[in-house]
Amino acid sequence: MTMTDVPLNLLRRHLLLGGAALALPTAAIAQSAPRAGTLKVAFLGLDTADPHRHTGSIAVQQVFVETLTSIADDGTVKPFLASSWEISPDGKRYTFTIREGVRFHNGRLLTAEDVRANAVRVRDQVRGGWLSTPMKLVEALEAPDARTFVMTMKEPYGPLLNLLSELWIVAPESEGWAQTIRQPIGTGPFRFGRWQPNVSFHAPAFAQYWQPGLPRAEAVEFSLRDDSDLSLALRAGDLHIARVGYDKLASVRADPALEVQFMKDTTWWFWSFNNRNPRAPFNDIRVRQAVAYMLDKPAFMRFVAGDAGVVTNQMAAPGQFFWDKAMHDADAHATPNEDRARALLREAGVNPASTPCRIVSWQSPYTEIAGQAMRKLGFQVEHLALDDIGAQRRLGQYDWDLAPFASGPRADIFLRFVRMMSDGPNPGLWGGTRDAEFDRLVDGAVAAVDLDERRRLYLAAWQRAMDKYYTVVIGHAPEPIVNRREVSGYSPGFTWGQHRVDGGLAFAALGARG
C-alpha cells in the first residue's frame, strides 16, 4: 500500500496495519533566483548548540538540521531526509530510504550510517529527552547499505513517525559529538553561524542545499532577547517575522505594513500543582479542587488570547481527534465557583490567612491571575516570576505549590503526555508527576495498533490526571505570527519549527510582492 499526505491521525492507523511506502509529494518550490537579504526573525530562544539535547527550542535549530520526517502545514507526516519508508505488517520494523544528493554543510554526502549514528547517540547518550521513551523500545538500528536505514522496535509504537520529525541528523564529525555538540554540521538550508546566547543567532545560506532554489534569503538572523513586545520591532522594520502577544493584535492589524497569520496547532494553558514533593495543605485534593474552582477559565482565555481562545479541560484542543466532548461537558471548573472553593477549604480545615502559597512562573502577565486568585482566597502568596532558565531550575527544586504555565504545539499528542510520565522530559511544568498507572495507560496507548484503542487509553490516562488534580487545563489558542508585507513565501507551520518540507523560512524572500 502506498501512502502520500495522509492526515496525521489516520496515518498511524494505516501504517501500523500494514506496510507502506511514502514518496515526496510534488510541492511548489521557489523559483530559482539570486538569494537576497537577511531575514530578521524572533520566535523562541536557543538553549543549546546540541540539537539532541534541547529543551524545546526547535524554532531556531530546525533551520540548520533536518530529520527523516516532516510535519507539514496540515499536520500530515511527509518524507524529508527519508524519501520513502515501509513498515512491516506487525508495526515493528521501519525501513527508510535515505534521500540521494543531500549534503552536510561540510560538503559530505549524507548516508544511512550517519542516520544510524544519530539514533545510537540519542539512544545511548541523551537522558530525559523528547525521544527517550521510544529509544528504550528500540531492538535494533541498522544501515545495511548507504541508502537504507532500518529501525526495529520491540513492540508497535504509534507516534514513531511523528517523533522522528524531532530526531535531528548531525554529521558525526561535528565538534563535541562525543559529549555536547558545540558546532553542529547539519543538512538544513542555513548553516550554524554566529551564536550569542540570549542575544542573537546568525545563520548564512547553504549554497549546496538539496531543495532546488532554496533558501531564498542570503541569511536568517534570530533575535534571542527576551523582549515582551516584538510588535514594536516589526513596525520599525527591525524584524521581518516574529511572534506577538494576543494583546498586540489589534494594533498590528491596524498597520498596513504588517500581516497576521496563525500557527496550525495550539498552545494550551494550565495550572500545575507540585506532585513530586507537595507541601501541606496542597497535598489535600480538596485544597486542589478549591484552587481549581477559583479559576475563571473564560476570563483567563479572553485575557491571554482574546477571541482566539477556547476553554476546555484537556491537552487536545476541541475538535481534535484525541479531544473528548463528554469529558469536556463534564468539566466542573468550566466556570468559577468561589463559594464552593471556600467550602472545600473549610472542609479540609485550612485557614488561608496562615497558609503560605509559593507560585513559580515565567515573567508573563497571565501568571498574575494565579496570584490574584490565591490572594482572594486569603492565602499568603509568594510569587516568583522568573525568566525561562530560572523558572526551569526552580521548578526542578520542587519547593513550590502552584505553577501557572503554557505549552506550545507538538508534532504528536504523545509529546504532551510524555512530560507527565515518571521519566518524562522537563517534568517540572506538570509538577513532576510519578504515577505508575498513568505511565501504564500512556505506554499502552502508544503501543496500540488500533487508533480508537489508542484514543481510549489516552483519555483514560487524562481522566486519571484530572481526578488526581495533577494539573488543571484552562484552554487553547493558536499562536499569532506576524510578518512584514515585504516578506513573501512565508507561513507558520503546525509546530514552532521554522523549517519543514513544504514551508518555513527557507521559502521566505524579501522584496516587494508582485
Short mmCIF file of C-alpha atoms in Angstrom, two decimals:
data_model
loop_
_atom_site.label_atom_id
_atom_site.label_comp_id
_atom_site.label_asym_id
_atom_site.label_seq_id
_atom_site.Cartn_x
_atom_site.Cartn_y
_atom_site.Cartn_z
CA MET A 1 0.00 0.00 0.00
CA THR A 2 1.32 3.42 -0.94
CA MET A 3 0.59 6.39 1.30
CA THR A 4 1.01 10.07 0.49
CA ASP A 5 -0.08 13.09 2.56
CA VAL A 6 -2.27 11.09 4.92
CA PRO A 7 -3.85 13.13 7.75
CA LEU A 8 -1.89 12.93 10.98
CA ASN A 9 -4.45 10.93 12.95
CA LEU A 10 -5.28 8.43 10.21
CA LEU A 11 -1.72 7.97 9.06
CA ARG A 12 -0.68 5.93 12.06
CA ARG A 13 -3.71 3.64 11.82
CA HIS A 14 -2.96 2.74 8.20
CA LEU A 15 0.79 2.47 8.60
CA LEU A 16 0.62 0.24 11.65
CA LEU A 17 -1.84 -2.08 9.96
CA GLY A 18 0.43 -2.84 7.05
CA GLY A 19 3.49 -1.97 5.05
CA ALA A 20 3.58 1.43 3.38
CA ALA A 21 5.88 3.48 1.23
CA LEU A 22 5.74 7.24 1.00
CA ALA A 23 7.03 9.31 -1.85
CA LEU A 24 7.78 13.01 -1.60
CA PRO A 25 4.71 14.87 -2.89
CA THR A 26 5.05 17.38 -5.63
CA ALA A 27 5.34 20.79 -3.99
CA ALA A 28 5.52 24.35 -5.14
CA ILE A 29 9.26 25.00 -4.94
CA ALA A 30 10.50 28.55 -5.07
CA GLN A 31 11.61 29.86 -8.41
CA SER A 32 15.38 29.82 -8.84
CA ALA A 33 16.56 33.37 -8.29
CA PRO A 34 19.54 35.08 -6.70
CA ARG A 35 19.36 34.97 -2.92
CA ALA A 36 18.78 38.37 -1.39
CA GLY A 37 18.74 39.92 2.05
CA THR A 38 18.87 38.74 5.65
CA LEU A 39 15.61 37.70 7.26
CA LYS A 40 15.40 39.07 10.80
CA VAL A 41 13.08 36.99 12.95
CA ALA A 42 12.14 36.33 16.59
CA PHE A 43 10.36 33.24 17.88
CA LEU A 44 11.73 31.19 20.77
CA GLY A 45 15.26 31.01 22.19
CA LEU A 46 18.17 28.67 21.54
CA ASP A 47 19.22 26.86 24.71
CA THR A 48 21.99 24.65 23.30
CA ALA A 49 24.06 24.09 20.18
CA ASP A 50 23.45 20.34 20.56
CA PRO A 51 20.22 19.52 18.70
CA HIS A 52 19.81 16.25 20.60
CA ARG A 53 19.84 17.98 23.99
CA HIS A 54 17.38 20.83 23.50
CA THR A 55 14.59 21.50 26.00
CA GLY A 56 12.01 22.68 23.47
CA SER A 57 13.78 25.36 21.40
CA ILE A 58 13.04 23.88 17.98
CA ALA A 59 12.22 27.17 16.27
CA VAL A 60 15.89 28.01 15.74
CA GLN A 61 17.69 24.73 15.26
CA GLN A 62 15.42 23.41 12.53
CA VAL A 63 16.94 25.80 10.02
CA PHE A 64 20.36 24.12 10.25
CA VAL A 65 19.46 20.48 10.99
CA GLU A 66 16.84 18.25 9.38
CA THR A 67 15.04 15.00 10.10
CA LEU A 68 13.80 11.85 8.37
CA THR A 69 10.18 13.00 8.51
CA SER A 70 8.46 16.36 8.48
CA ILE A 71 5.20 17.59 9.97
CA ALA A 72 3.59 19.56 7.18
CA ASP A 73 1.35 22.61 7.43
CA ASP A 74 -1.77 20.48 7.68
CA GLY A 75 -0.36 18.14 10.33
CA THR A 76 0.41 15.28 7.95
CA VAL A 77 3.66 13.32 8.14
CA LYS A 78 5.75 13.72 4.99
CA PRO A 79 9.14 12.46 3.83
CA PHE A 80 12.12 14.73 4.43
CA LEU A 81 15.65 13.28 4.60
CA ALA A 82 13.96 9.95 4.03
CA SER A 83 12.47 9.85 0.54
CA SER A 84 10.20 6.93 1.47
CA TRP A 85 9.64 4.24 4.08
CA GLU A 86 7.98 0.90 4.60
CA ILE A 87 6.54 -0.55 7.81
CA SER A 88 6.21 -4.26 8.49
CA PRO A 89 2.70 -5.68 8.98
CA ASP A 90 3.32 -6.09 12.73
CA GLY A 91 4.22 -2.40 13.06
CA LYS A 92 7.68 -3.06 14.50
CA ARG A 93 10.16 -2.75 11.61
CA TYR A 94 10.62 0.60 9.82
CA THR A 95 12.76 0.63 6.66
CA PHE A 96 13.72 4.12 5.45
CA THR A 97 15.20 5.02 2.08
CA ILE A 98 17.61 7.90 2.55
CA ARG A 99 17.28 10.72 0.07
CA GLU A 100 20.00 10.91 -2.57
CA GLY A 101 22.13 14.02 -3.10
CA VAL A 102 21.77 15.50 0.39
CA ARG A 103 24.97 17.13 1.65
CA PHE A 104 26.12 18.16 5.07
CA HIS A 105 27.38 21.71 5.44
CA ASN A 106 30.97 20.45 5.12
CA GLY A 107 30.13 19.09 1.66
CA ARG A 108 29.98 15.40 2.55
CA LEU A 109 27.04 13.32 1.32
CA LEU A 110 24.53 12.07 3.85
CA THR A 111 24.42 8.27 4.28
CA ALA A 112 22.29 5.79 6.17
CA GLU A 113 25.20 5.21 8.56
CA ASP A 114 25.01 8.90 9.58
CA VAL A 115 21.34 8.45 10.43
CA ARG A 116 22.10 5.29 12.41
CA ALA A 117 24.89 7.09 14.32
CA ASN A 118 22.50 9.86 15.35
CA ALA A 119 19.86 7.37 16.51
CA VAL A 120 22.50 5.49 18.51
CA ARG A 121 23.73 8.74 20.09
CA VAL A 122 20.23 9.74 21.18
CA ARG A 123 19.51 6.24 22.49
CA ASP A 124 22.78 5.85 24.41
CA GLN A 125 23.76 9.37 25.48
CA VAL A 126 20.63 11.51 25.91
CA ARG A 127 18.64 11.10 29.11
CA GLY A 128 15.22 12.62 29.68
CA GLY A 129 14.88 13.98 26.15
CA TRP A 130 11.92 14.01 23.79
CA LEU A 131 12.87 10.66 22.28
CA SER A 132 13.89 8.87 25.48
CA THR A 133 10.75 6.73 25.66
CA PRO A 134 10.78 5.35 22.08
CA MET A 135 14.53 4.80 22.23
CA LYS A 136 14.04 2.46 25.18
CA LEU A 137 11.91 0.30 22.89
CA VAL A 138 14.48 0.05 20.09
CA GLU A 139 15.60 -3.50 19.43
CA ALA A 140 17.99 -2.79 16.55
CA LEU A 141 19.36 0.10 14.48
CA GLU A 142 20.88 -0.96 11.17
CA ALA A 143 22.32 0.57 7.98
CA PRO A 144 22.67 -2.38 5.56
CA ASP A 145 23.71 -0.06 2.73
CA ALA A 146 24.35 3.63 2.09
CA ARG A 147 20.70 4.46 1.41
CA THR A 148 18.83 2.13 3.77
CA PHE A 149 18.23 2.70 7.47
CA VAL A 150 16.27 0.10 9.45
CA MET A 151 14.76 0.72 12.85
CA THR A 152 13.28 -2.30 14.64
CA MET A 153 11.13 -1.81 17.73
CA LYS A 154 10.41 -4.32 20.48
CA GLU A 155 6.70 -3.56 20.12
CA PRO A 156 4.49 -1.36 17.91
CA TYR A 157 4.97 2.32 18.64
CA GLY A 158 2.29 4.53 17.15
CA PRO A 159 3.87 8.01 17.41
CA LEU A 160 7.24 6.97 15.94
CA LEU A 161 6.98 8.62 12.52
CA ASN A 162 5.81 11.85 14.13
CA LEU A 163 8.54 11.79 16.78
CA LEU A 164 11.22 11.18 14.16
CA SER A 165 10.42 14.70 12.96
CA GLU A 166 12.47 15.72 16.01
CA LEU A 167 15.42 13.32 15.55
CA TRP A 168 17.78 15.85 14.02
CA ILE A 169 20.58 14.47 11.87
CA VAL A 170 24.02 15.92 12.60
CA ALA A 171 27.31 14.89 10.99
CA PRO A 172 29.17 12.66 13.49
CA GLU A 173 32.34 14.66 12.83
CA SER A 174 30.68 17.71 14.42
CA GLU A 175 32.79 19.25 17.18
CA GLY A 176 31.76 17.87 20.57
CA TRP A 177 29.93 14.80 19.21
CA ALA A 178 31.24 12.53 21.98
CA GLN A 179 29.78 14.76 24.71
CA THR A 180 27.97 18.02 23.89
CA ILE A 181 27.96 19.26 20.30
CA ARG A 182 29.35 22.79 20.08
CA GLN A 183 29.48 23.31 16.32
CA PRO A 184 26.75 21.23 14.63
CA ILE A 185 27.16 20.30 10.97
CA GLY A 186 23.70 19.76 9.57
CA THR A 187 21.96 19.50 6.20
CA GLY A 188 19.49 22.39 6.53
CA PRO A 189 19.01 25.38 4.22
CA PHE A 190 21.05 27.56 6.59
CA ARG A 191 24.33 26.81 8.36
CA PHE A 192 25.18 27.12 12.04
CA GLY A 193 26.84 30.54 12.18
CA ARG A 194 27.38 33.06 14.97
CA TRP A 195 25.58 32.35 18.24
CA GLN A 196 25.46 34.83 21.09
CA PRO A 197 23.32 33.16 23.79
CA ASN A 198 20.28 35.23 24.77
CA VAL A 199 21.23 37.84 22.15
CA SER A 200 21.23 36.56 18.56
CA PHE A 201 21.92 33.69 16.17
CA HIS A 202 23.08 34.32 12.59
CA ALA A 203 22.74 31.51 10.02
CA PRO A 204 24.07 32.03 6.46
CA ALA A 205 22.50 30.22 3.49
CA PHE A 206 23.88 26.83 2.47
CA ALA A 207 24.74 27.02 -1.22
CA GLN A 208 24.54 23.23 -1.75
CA TYR A 209 21.15 22.72 -0.15
CA TRP A 210 19.28 19.79 -1.69
CA GLN A 211 15.94 21.51 -2.46
CA PRO A 212 16.41 23.48 -5.71
CA GLY A 213 16.06 27.24 -5.41
CA LEU A 214 16.14 27.22 -1.62
CA PRO A 215 16.77 29.04 0.59
CA ARG A 216 15.64 32.30 -0.96
CA ALA A 217 17.39 34.58 1.55
CA GLU A 218 21.14 35.07 1.97
CA ALA A 219 20.87 34.50 5.71
CA VAL A 220 18.47 34.42 8.64
CA GLU A 221 19.14 36.18 11.92
CA PHE A 222 17.22 35.24 15.06
CA SER A 223 16.78 37.67 17.92
CA LEU A 224 17.13 35.66 21.13
CA ARG A 225 16.41 38.53 23.51
CA ASP A 226 13.50 38.10 25.88
CA ASP A 227 11.52 41.05 24.54
CA SER A 228 7.94 41.23 25.75
CA ASP A 229 6.65 43.33 22.84
CA LEU A 230 8.08 42.34 19.46
CA SER A 231 5.40 44.30 17.61
CA LEU A 232 7.45 47.47 18.08
CA ALA A 233 10.43 45.97 16.26
CA LEU A 234 8.12 44.72 13.50
CA ARG A 235 6.65 48.18 12.99
CA ALA A 236 10.10 49.76 12.92
CA GLY A 237 11.34 47.22 10.36
CA ASP A 238 13.94 45.82 12.77
CA LEU A 239 12.24 42.43 12.48
CA HIS A 240 10.61 40.83 9.43
CA ILE A 241 8.80 37.92 11.15
CA ALA A 242 8.03 37.45 14.84
CA ARG A 243 5.63 36.02 17.38
CA VAL A 244 3.45 38.62 19.06
CA GLY A 245 1.10 38.63 22.02
CA TYR A 246 -2.64 38.48 21.53
CA ASP A 247 -2.89 41.84 23.27
CA LYS A 248 -0.99 43.44 20.38
CA LEU A 249 -3.14 42.02 17.57
CA ALA A 250 -5.49 45.00 17.28
CA SER A 251 -2.65 47.48 16.78
CA VAL A 252 -0.79 45.10 14.47
CA ARG A 253 -3.83 44.60 12.27
CA ALA A 254 -4.23 48.36 12.01
CA ASP A 255 -0.74 48.67 10.49
CA PRO A 256 -0.89 48.19 6.68
CA ALA A 257 2.78 47.12 6.65
CA LEU A 258 2.06 44.03 8.77
CA GLU A 259 0.26 40.75 8.16
CA VAL A 260 -1.10 38.39 10.87
CA GLN A 261 -1.00 34.62 10.47
CA PHE A 262 -1.59 31.81 12.98
CA MET A 263 0.19 28.58 13.77
CA LYS A 264 -1.71 25.45 12.78
CA ASP A 265 -1.64 23.67 16.16
CA THR A 266 -2.41 25.27 19.52
CA THR A 267 -0.76 26.47 22.69
CA TRP A 268 -2.52 25.39 25.89
CA TRP A 269 -2.56 26.98 29.33
CA PHE A 270 -2.72 25.18 32.69
CA TRP A 271 -2.10 25.46 36.44
CA SER A 272 0.02 22.64 37.86
CA PHE A 273 0.44 21.53 41.45
CA ASN A 274 3.65 20.23 42.98
CA ASN A 275 3.21 16.47 42.60
CA ARG A 276 6.78 15.39 43.33
CA ASN A 277 7.10 16.90 46.81
CA PRO A 278 3.78 18.56 47.72
CA ARG A 279 3.60 20.63 50.90
CA ALA A 280 0.57 20.65 53.15
CA PRO A 281 -2.17 21.62 52.61
CA PHE A 282 -1.69 21.41 48.83
CA ASN A 283 -1.32 17.65 49.06
CA ASP A 284 -5.01 17.51 50.01
CA ILE A 285 -7.17 17.01 46.92
CA ARG A 286 -9.89 19.21 48.44
CA VAL A 287 -7.48 22.15 48.50
CA ARG A 288 -6.53 21.48 44.89
CA GLN A 289 -10.19 21.42 43.98
CA ALA A 290 -10.68 24.72 45.80
CA VAL A 291 -7.88 26.32 43.77
CA ALA A 292 -9.42 24.97 40.56
CA TYR A 293 -12.82 26.47 41.49
CA MET A 294 -11.14 29.89 41.70
CA LEU A 295 -10.10 29.63 38.07
CA ASP A 296 -12.22 31.84 35.84
CA LYS A 297 -11.39 29.96 32.65
CA PRO A 298 -13.45 32.12 30.23
CA ALA A 299 -11.94 35.34 31.60
CA PHE A 300 -8.44 33.85 31.59
CA MET A 301 -8.67 32.79 27.94
CA ARG A 302 -10.10 36.18 26.92
CA PHE A 303 -7.15 37.80 28.69
CA VAL A 304 -4.44 35.68 27.04
CA ALA A 305 -5.97 35.10 23.59
CA GLY A 306 -8.99 37.33 23.02
CA ASP A 307 -11.46 35.84 20.56
CA ALA A 308 -8.96 33.15 19.51
CA GLY A 309 -9.10 31.34 22.86
CA VAL A 310 -11.29 28.34 23.67
CA VAL A 311 -11.98 26.89 27.12
CA THR A 312 -11.52 23.17 27.76
CA ASN A 313 -10.12 20.73 30.31
CA GLN A 314 -7.90 18.60 28.06
CA MET A 315 -4.45 18.51 26.43
CA ALA A 316 -6.04 18.25 23.00
CA ALA A 317 -7.94 21.21 21.59
CA PRO A 318 -11.68 20.99 20.87
CA GLY A 319 -12.29 19.28 17.55
CA GLN A 320 -9.03 17.31 17.52
CA PHE A 321 -9.16 13.52 17.42
CA PHE A 322 -7.85 12.99 20.95
CA TRP A 323 -10.29 15.51 22.50
CA ASP A 324 -13.48 14.15 24.08
CA LYS A 325 -16.73 16.13 24.15
CA ALA A 326 -18.28 14.20 27.04
CA MET A 327 -15.21 14.84 29.18
CA HIS A 328 -15.31 18.50 28.15
CA ASP A 329 -19.00 18.86 29.02
CA ALA A 330 -18.39 17.31 32.46
CA ASP A 331 -15.80 19.95 33.42
CA ALA A 332 -16.66 21.01 36.97
CA HIS A 333 -14.38 24.03 36.62
CA ALA A 334 -15.65 25.42 33.31
CA THR A 335 -16.84 28.46 35.29
CA PRO A 336 -15.60 29.73 38.67
CA ASN A 337 -17.33 28.97 41.97
CA GLU A 338 -15.81 30.90 44.86
CA ASP A 339 -18.39 29.69 47.38
CA ARG A 340 -17.56 26.07 46.60
CA ALA A 341 -13.83 26.86 46.87
CA ARG A 342 -14.24 28.33 50.37
CA ALA A 343 -16.44 25.45 51.47
CA LEU A 344 -13.79 22.95 50.42
CA LEU A 345 -11.11 24.82 52.37
CA ARG A 346 -13.31 24.76 55.48
CA GLU A 347 -13.92 21.06 54.97
CA ALA A 348 -10.15 20.48 54.76
CA GLY A 349 -9.58 22.54 57.92
CA VAL A 350 -7.41 25.08 56.10
CA ASN A 351 -7.06 28.68 57.26
CA PRO A 352 -5.67 30.51 54.20
CA ALA A 353 -4.66 33.54 56.26
CA SER A 354 -1.98 31.47 57.99
CA THR A 355 -1.03 29.38 54.95
CA PRO A 356 1.81 30.33 52.57
CA CYS A 357 1.46 29.61 48.84
CA ARG A 358 4.56 29.79 46.67
CA ILE A 359 3.90 30.31 42.96
CA VAL A 360 6.63 29.80 40.34
CA SER A 361 6.09 31.10 36.81
CA TRP A 362 7.52 32.82 33.79
CA GLN A 363 7.51 36.60 33.62
CA SER A 364 4.20 36.70 31.75
CA PRO A 365 1.20 38.90 32.60
CA TYR A 366 -1.24 35.98 32.68
CA THR A 367 0.63 34.39 35.60
CA GLU A 368 -0.56 37.24 37.84
CA ILE A 369 -4.07 35.80 37.62
CA ALA A 370 -2.95 32.82 39.72
CA GLY A 371 -1.60 35.14 42.41
CA GLN A 372 -4.76 37.22 42.40
CA ALA A 373 -6.96 34.13 42.77
CA MET A 374 -4.94 32.77 45.67
CA ARG A 375 -4.86 36.14 47.43
CA LYS A 376 -8.61 36.43 47.01
CA LEU A 377 -8.96 33.14 48.88
CA GLY A 378 -6.76 34.64 51.61
CA PHE A 379 -3.50 32.70 51.08
CA GLN A 380 -0.16 34.35 51.84
CA VAL A 381 1.27 34.43 48.34
CA GLU A 382 4.93 34.47 47.35
CA HIS A 383 5.13 34.77 43.55
CA LEU A 384 8.50 34.04 41.92
CA ALA A 385 8.24 35.29 38.30
CA LEU A 386 11.44 34.18 36.53
CA ASP A 387 12.98 34.02 33.08
CA ASP A 388 12.80 30.70 31.22
CA ILE A 389 16.04 29.23 32.56
CA GLY A 390 15.38 30.44 36.10
CA ALA A 391 11.86 29.04 36.07
CA GLN A 392 13.03 25.64 34.82
CA ARG A 393 15.63 25.46 37.56
CA ARG A 394 13.23 26.49 40.31
CA LEU A 395 10.56 24.09 39.12
CA GLY A 396 13.10 21.28 39.41
CA GLN A 397 13.65 22.08 43.10
CA TYR A 398 10.02 21.19 43.91
CA ASP A 399 9.80 23.69 46.76
CA TRP A 400 6.73 25.42 45.38
CA ASP A 401 2.95 24.90 45.45
CA LEU A 402 1.41 26.20 42.21
CA ALA A 403 2.81 26.76 38.71
CA PRO A 404 0.76 28.58 36.02
CA PHE A 405 2.30 27.85 32.62
CA ALA A 406 1.63 27.27 28.93
CA SER A 407 2.96 24.73 26.44
CA GLY A 408 3.13 25.05 22.69
CA PRO A 409 2.33 22.92 19.64
CA ARG A 410 3.82 19.44 19.34
CA ALA A 411 4.30 17.00 16.49
CA ASP A 412 2.20 14.35 18.24
CA ILE A 413 -0.15 14.22 21.23
CA PHE A 414 2.32 11.83 22.89
CA LEU A 415 4.77 14.72 23.27
CA ARG A 416 2.23 16.28 25.62
CA PHE A 417 1.51 13.13 27.59
CA VAL A 418 5.17 12.12 27.93
CA ARG A 419 6.01 15.18 30.01
CA MET A 420 3.64 13.94 32.71
CA MET A 421 5.20 10.47 32.80
CA SER A 422 7.52 9.44 35.62
CA ASP A 423 10.61 9.55 33.37
CA GLY A 424 9.40 12.28 31.02
CA PRO A 425 11.46 15.28 29.83
CA ASN A 426 11.13 18.61 31.69
CA PRO A 427 8.60 17.23 34.18
CA GLY A 428 8.55 20.36 36.34
CA LEU A 429 5.89 22.14 34.31
CA TRP A 430 3.47 19.41 35.42
CA GLY A 431 4.76 19.12 38.97
CA GLY A 432 6.98 16.08 38.48
CA THR A 433 4.17 13.55 38.38
CA ARG A 434 5.10 9.98 39.32
CA ASP A 435 2.15 7.71 38.73
CA ALA A 436 2.73 4.11 37.60
CA GLU A 437 -0.88 3.70 36.45
CA PHE A 438 -0.75 6.87 34.36
CA ASP A 439 2.51 5.59 32.83
CA ARG A 440 0.92 2.20 32.09
CA LEU A 441 -2.02 3.77 30.30
CA VAL A 442 0.18 6.03 28.16
CA ASP A 443 2.53 3.14 27.34
CA GLY A 444 -0.49 1.12 26.30
CA ALA A 445 -1.74 3.94 24.10
CA VAL A 446 1.48 4.28 22.13
CA ALA A 447 1.68 0.51 21.64
CA ALA A 448 -1.93 0.24 20.43
CA VAL A 449 -2.20 -0.65 16.75
CA ASP A 450 -5.83 0.41 16.57
CA LEU A 451 -6.24 4.18 16.65
CA ASP A 452 -9.55 4.07 18.52
CA GLU A 453 -7.96 1.94 21.24
CA ARG A 454 -5.08 4.40 21.45
CA ARG A 455 -7.57 7.24 21.92
CA ARG A 456 -9.41 5.30 24.64
CA LEU A 457 -6.19 4.71 26.60
CA TYR A 458 -5.02 8.31 26.25
CA LEU A 459 -8.37 9.54 27.51
CA ALA A 460 -8.24 7.10 30.44
CA ALA A 461 -4.80 8.44 31.35
CA TRP A 462 -6.04 12.00 31.14
CA GLN A 463 -9.12 11.23 33.23
CA ARG A 464 -6.79 9.89 35.91
CA ALA A 465 -4.69 13.06 35.77
CA MET A 466 -7.82 15.17 36.18
CA ASP A 467 -9.17 13.03 39.03
CA LYS A 468 -5.85 13.41 40.87
CA TYR A 469 -5.68 17.16 40.11
CA TYR A 470 -2.09 16.91 38.92
CA THR A 471 -2.77 19.88 36.67
CA VAL A 472 -5.84 21.88 35.63
CA VAL A 473 -6.15 22.78 31.95
CA ILE A 474 -7.67 26.16 31.18
CA GLY A 475 -7.86 26.32 27.39
CA HIS A 476 -6.21 26.52 23.97
CA ALA A 477 -5.42 29.08 21.26
CA PRO A 478 -3.26 29.18 18.11
CA GLU A 479 -0.19 31.42 18.41
CA PRO A 480 -0.17 34.54 16.20
CA ILE A 481 2.86 35.11 13.97
CA VAL A 482 3.29 38.48 12.24
CA ASN A 483 5.35 39.28 9.18
CA ARG A 484 6.07 42.47 7.33
CA ARG A 485 4.40 42.56 3.92
CA GLU A 486 7.69 42.76 2.05
CA VAL A 487 8.18 39.14 3.08
CA SER A 488 6.79 36.65 0.57
CA GLY A 489 6.52 32.86 0.67
CA TYR A 490 6.37 32.51 4.46
CA SER A 491 3.67 30.80 6.50
CA PRO A 492 3.72 29.41 10.06
CA GLY A 493 3.68 25.64 10.44
CA PHE A 494 1.99 23.07 12.63
CA THR A 495 4.67 23.43 15.34
CA TRP A 496 7.23 26.08 16.29
CA GLY A 497 9.74 24.53 13.87
CA GLN A 498 10.70 27.11 11.26
CA HIS A 499 11.75 24.67 8.55
CA ARG A 500 9.71 21.83 7.07
CA VAL A 501 9.45 20.09 3.74
CA ASP A 502 6.66 22.33 2.44
CA GLY A 503 7.31 25.68 4.09
CA GLY A 504 9.07 27.87 6.59
CA LEU A 505 11.99 30.28 6.47
CA ALA A 506 13.71 28.58 3.52
CA PHE A 507 10.74 29.58 1.36
CA ALA A 508 10.65 33.19 2.59
CA ALA A 509 12.05 36.03 0.49
CA LEU A 510 12.46 39.77 0.96
CA GLY A 511 11.25 42.28 -1.58
CA ALA A 512 8.09 43.91 -2.87
CA ARG A 513 5.29 41.45 -3.62
CA GLY A 514 4.17 41.11 -7.16
#
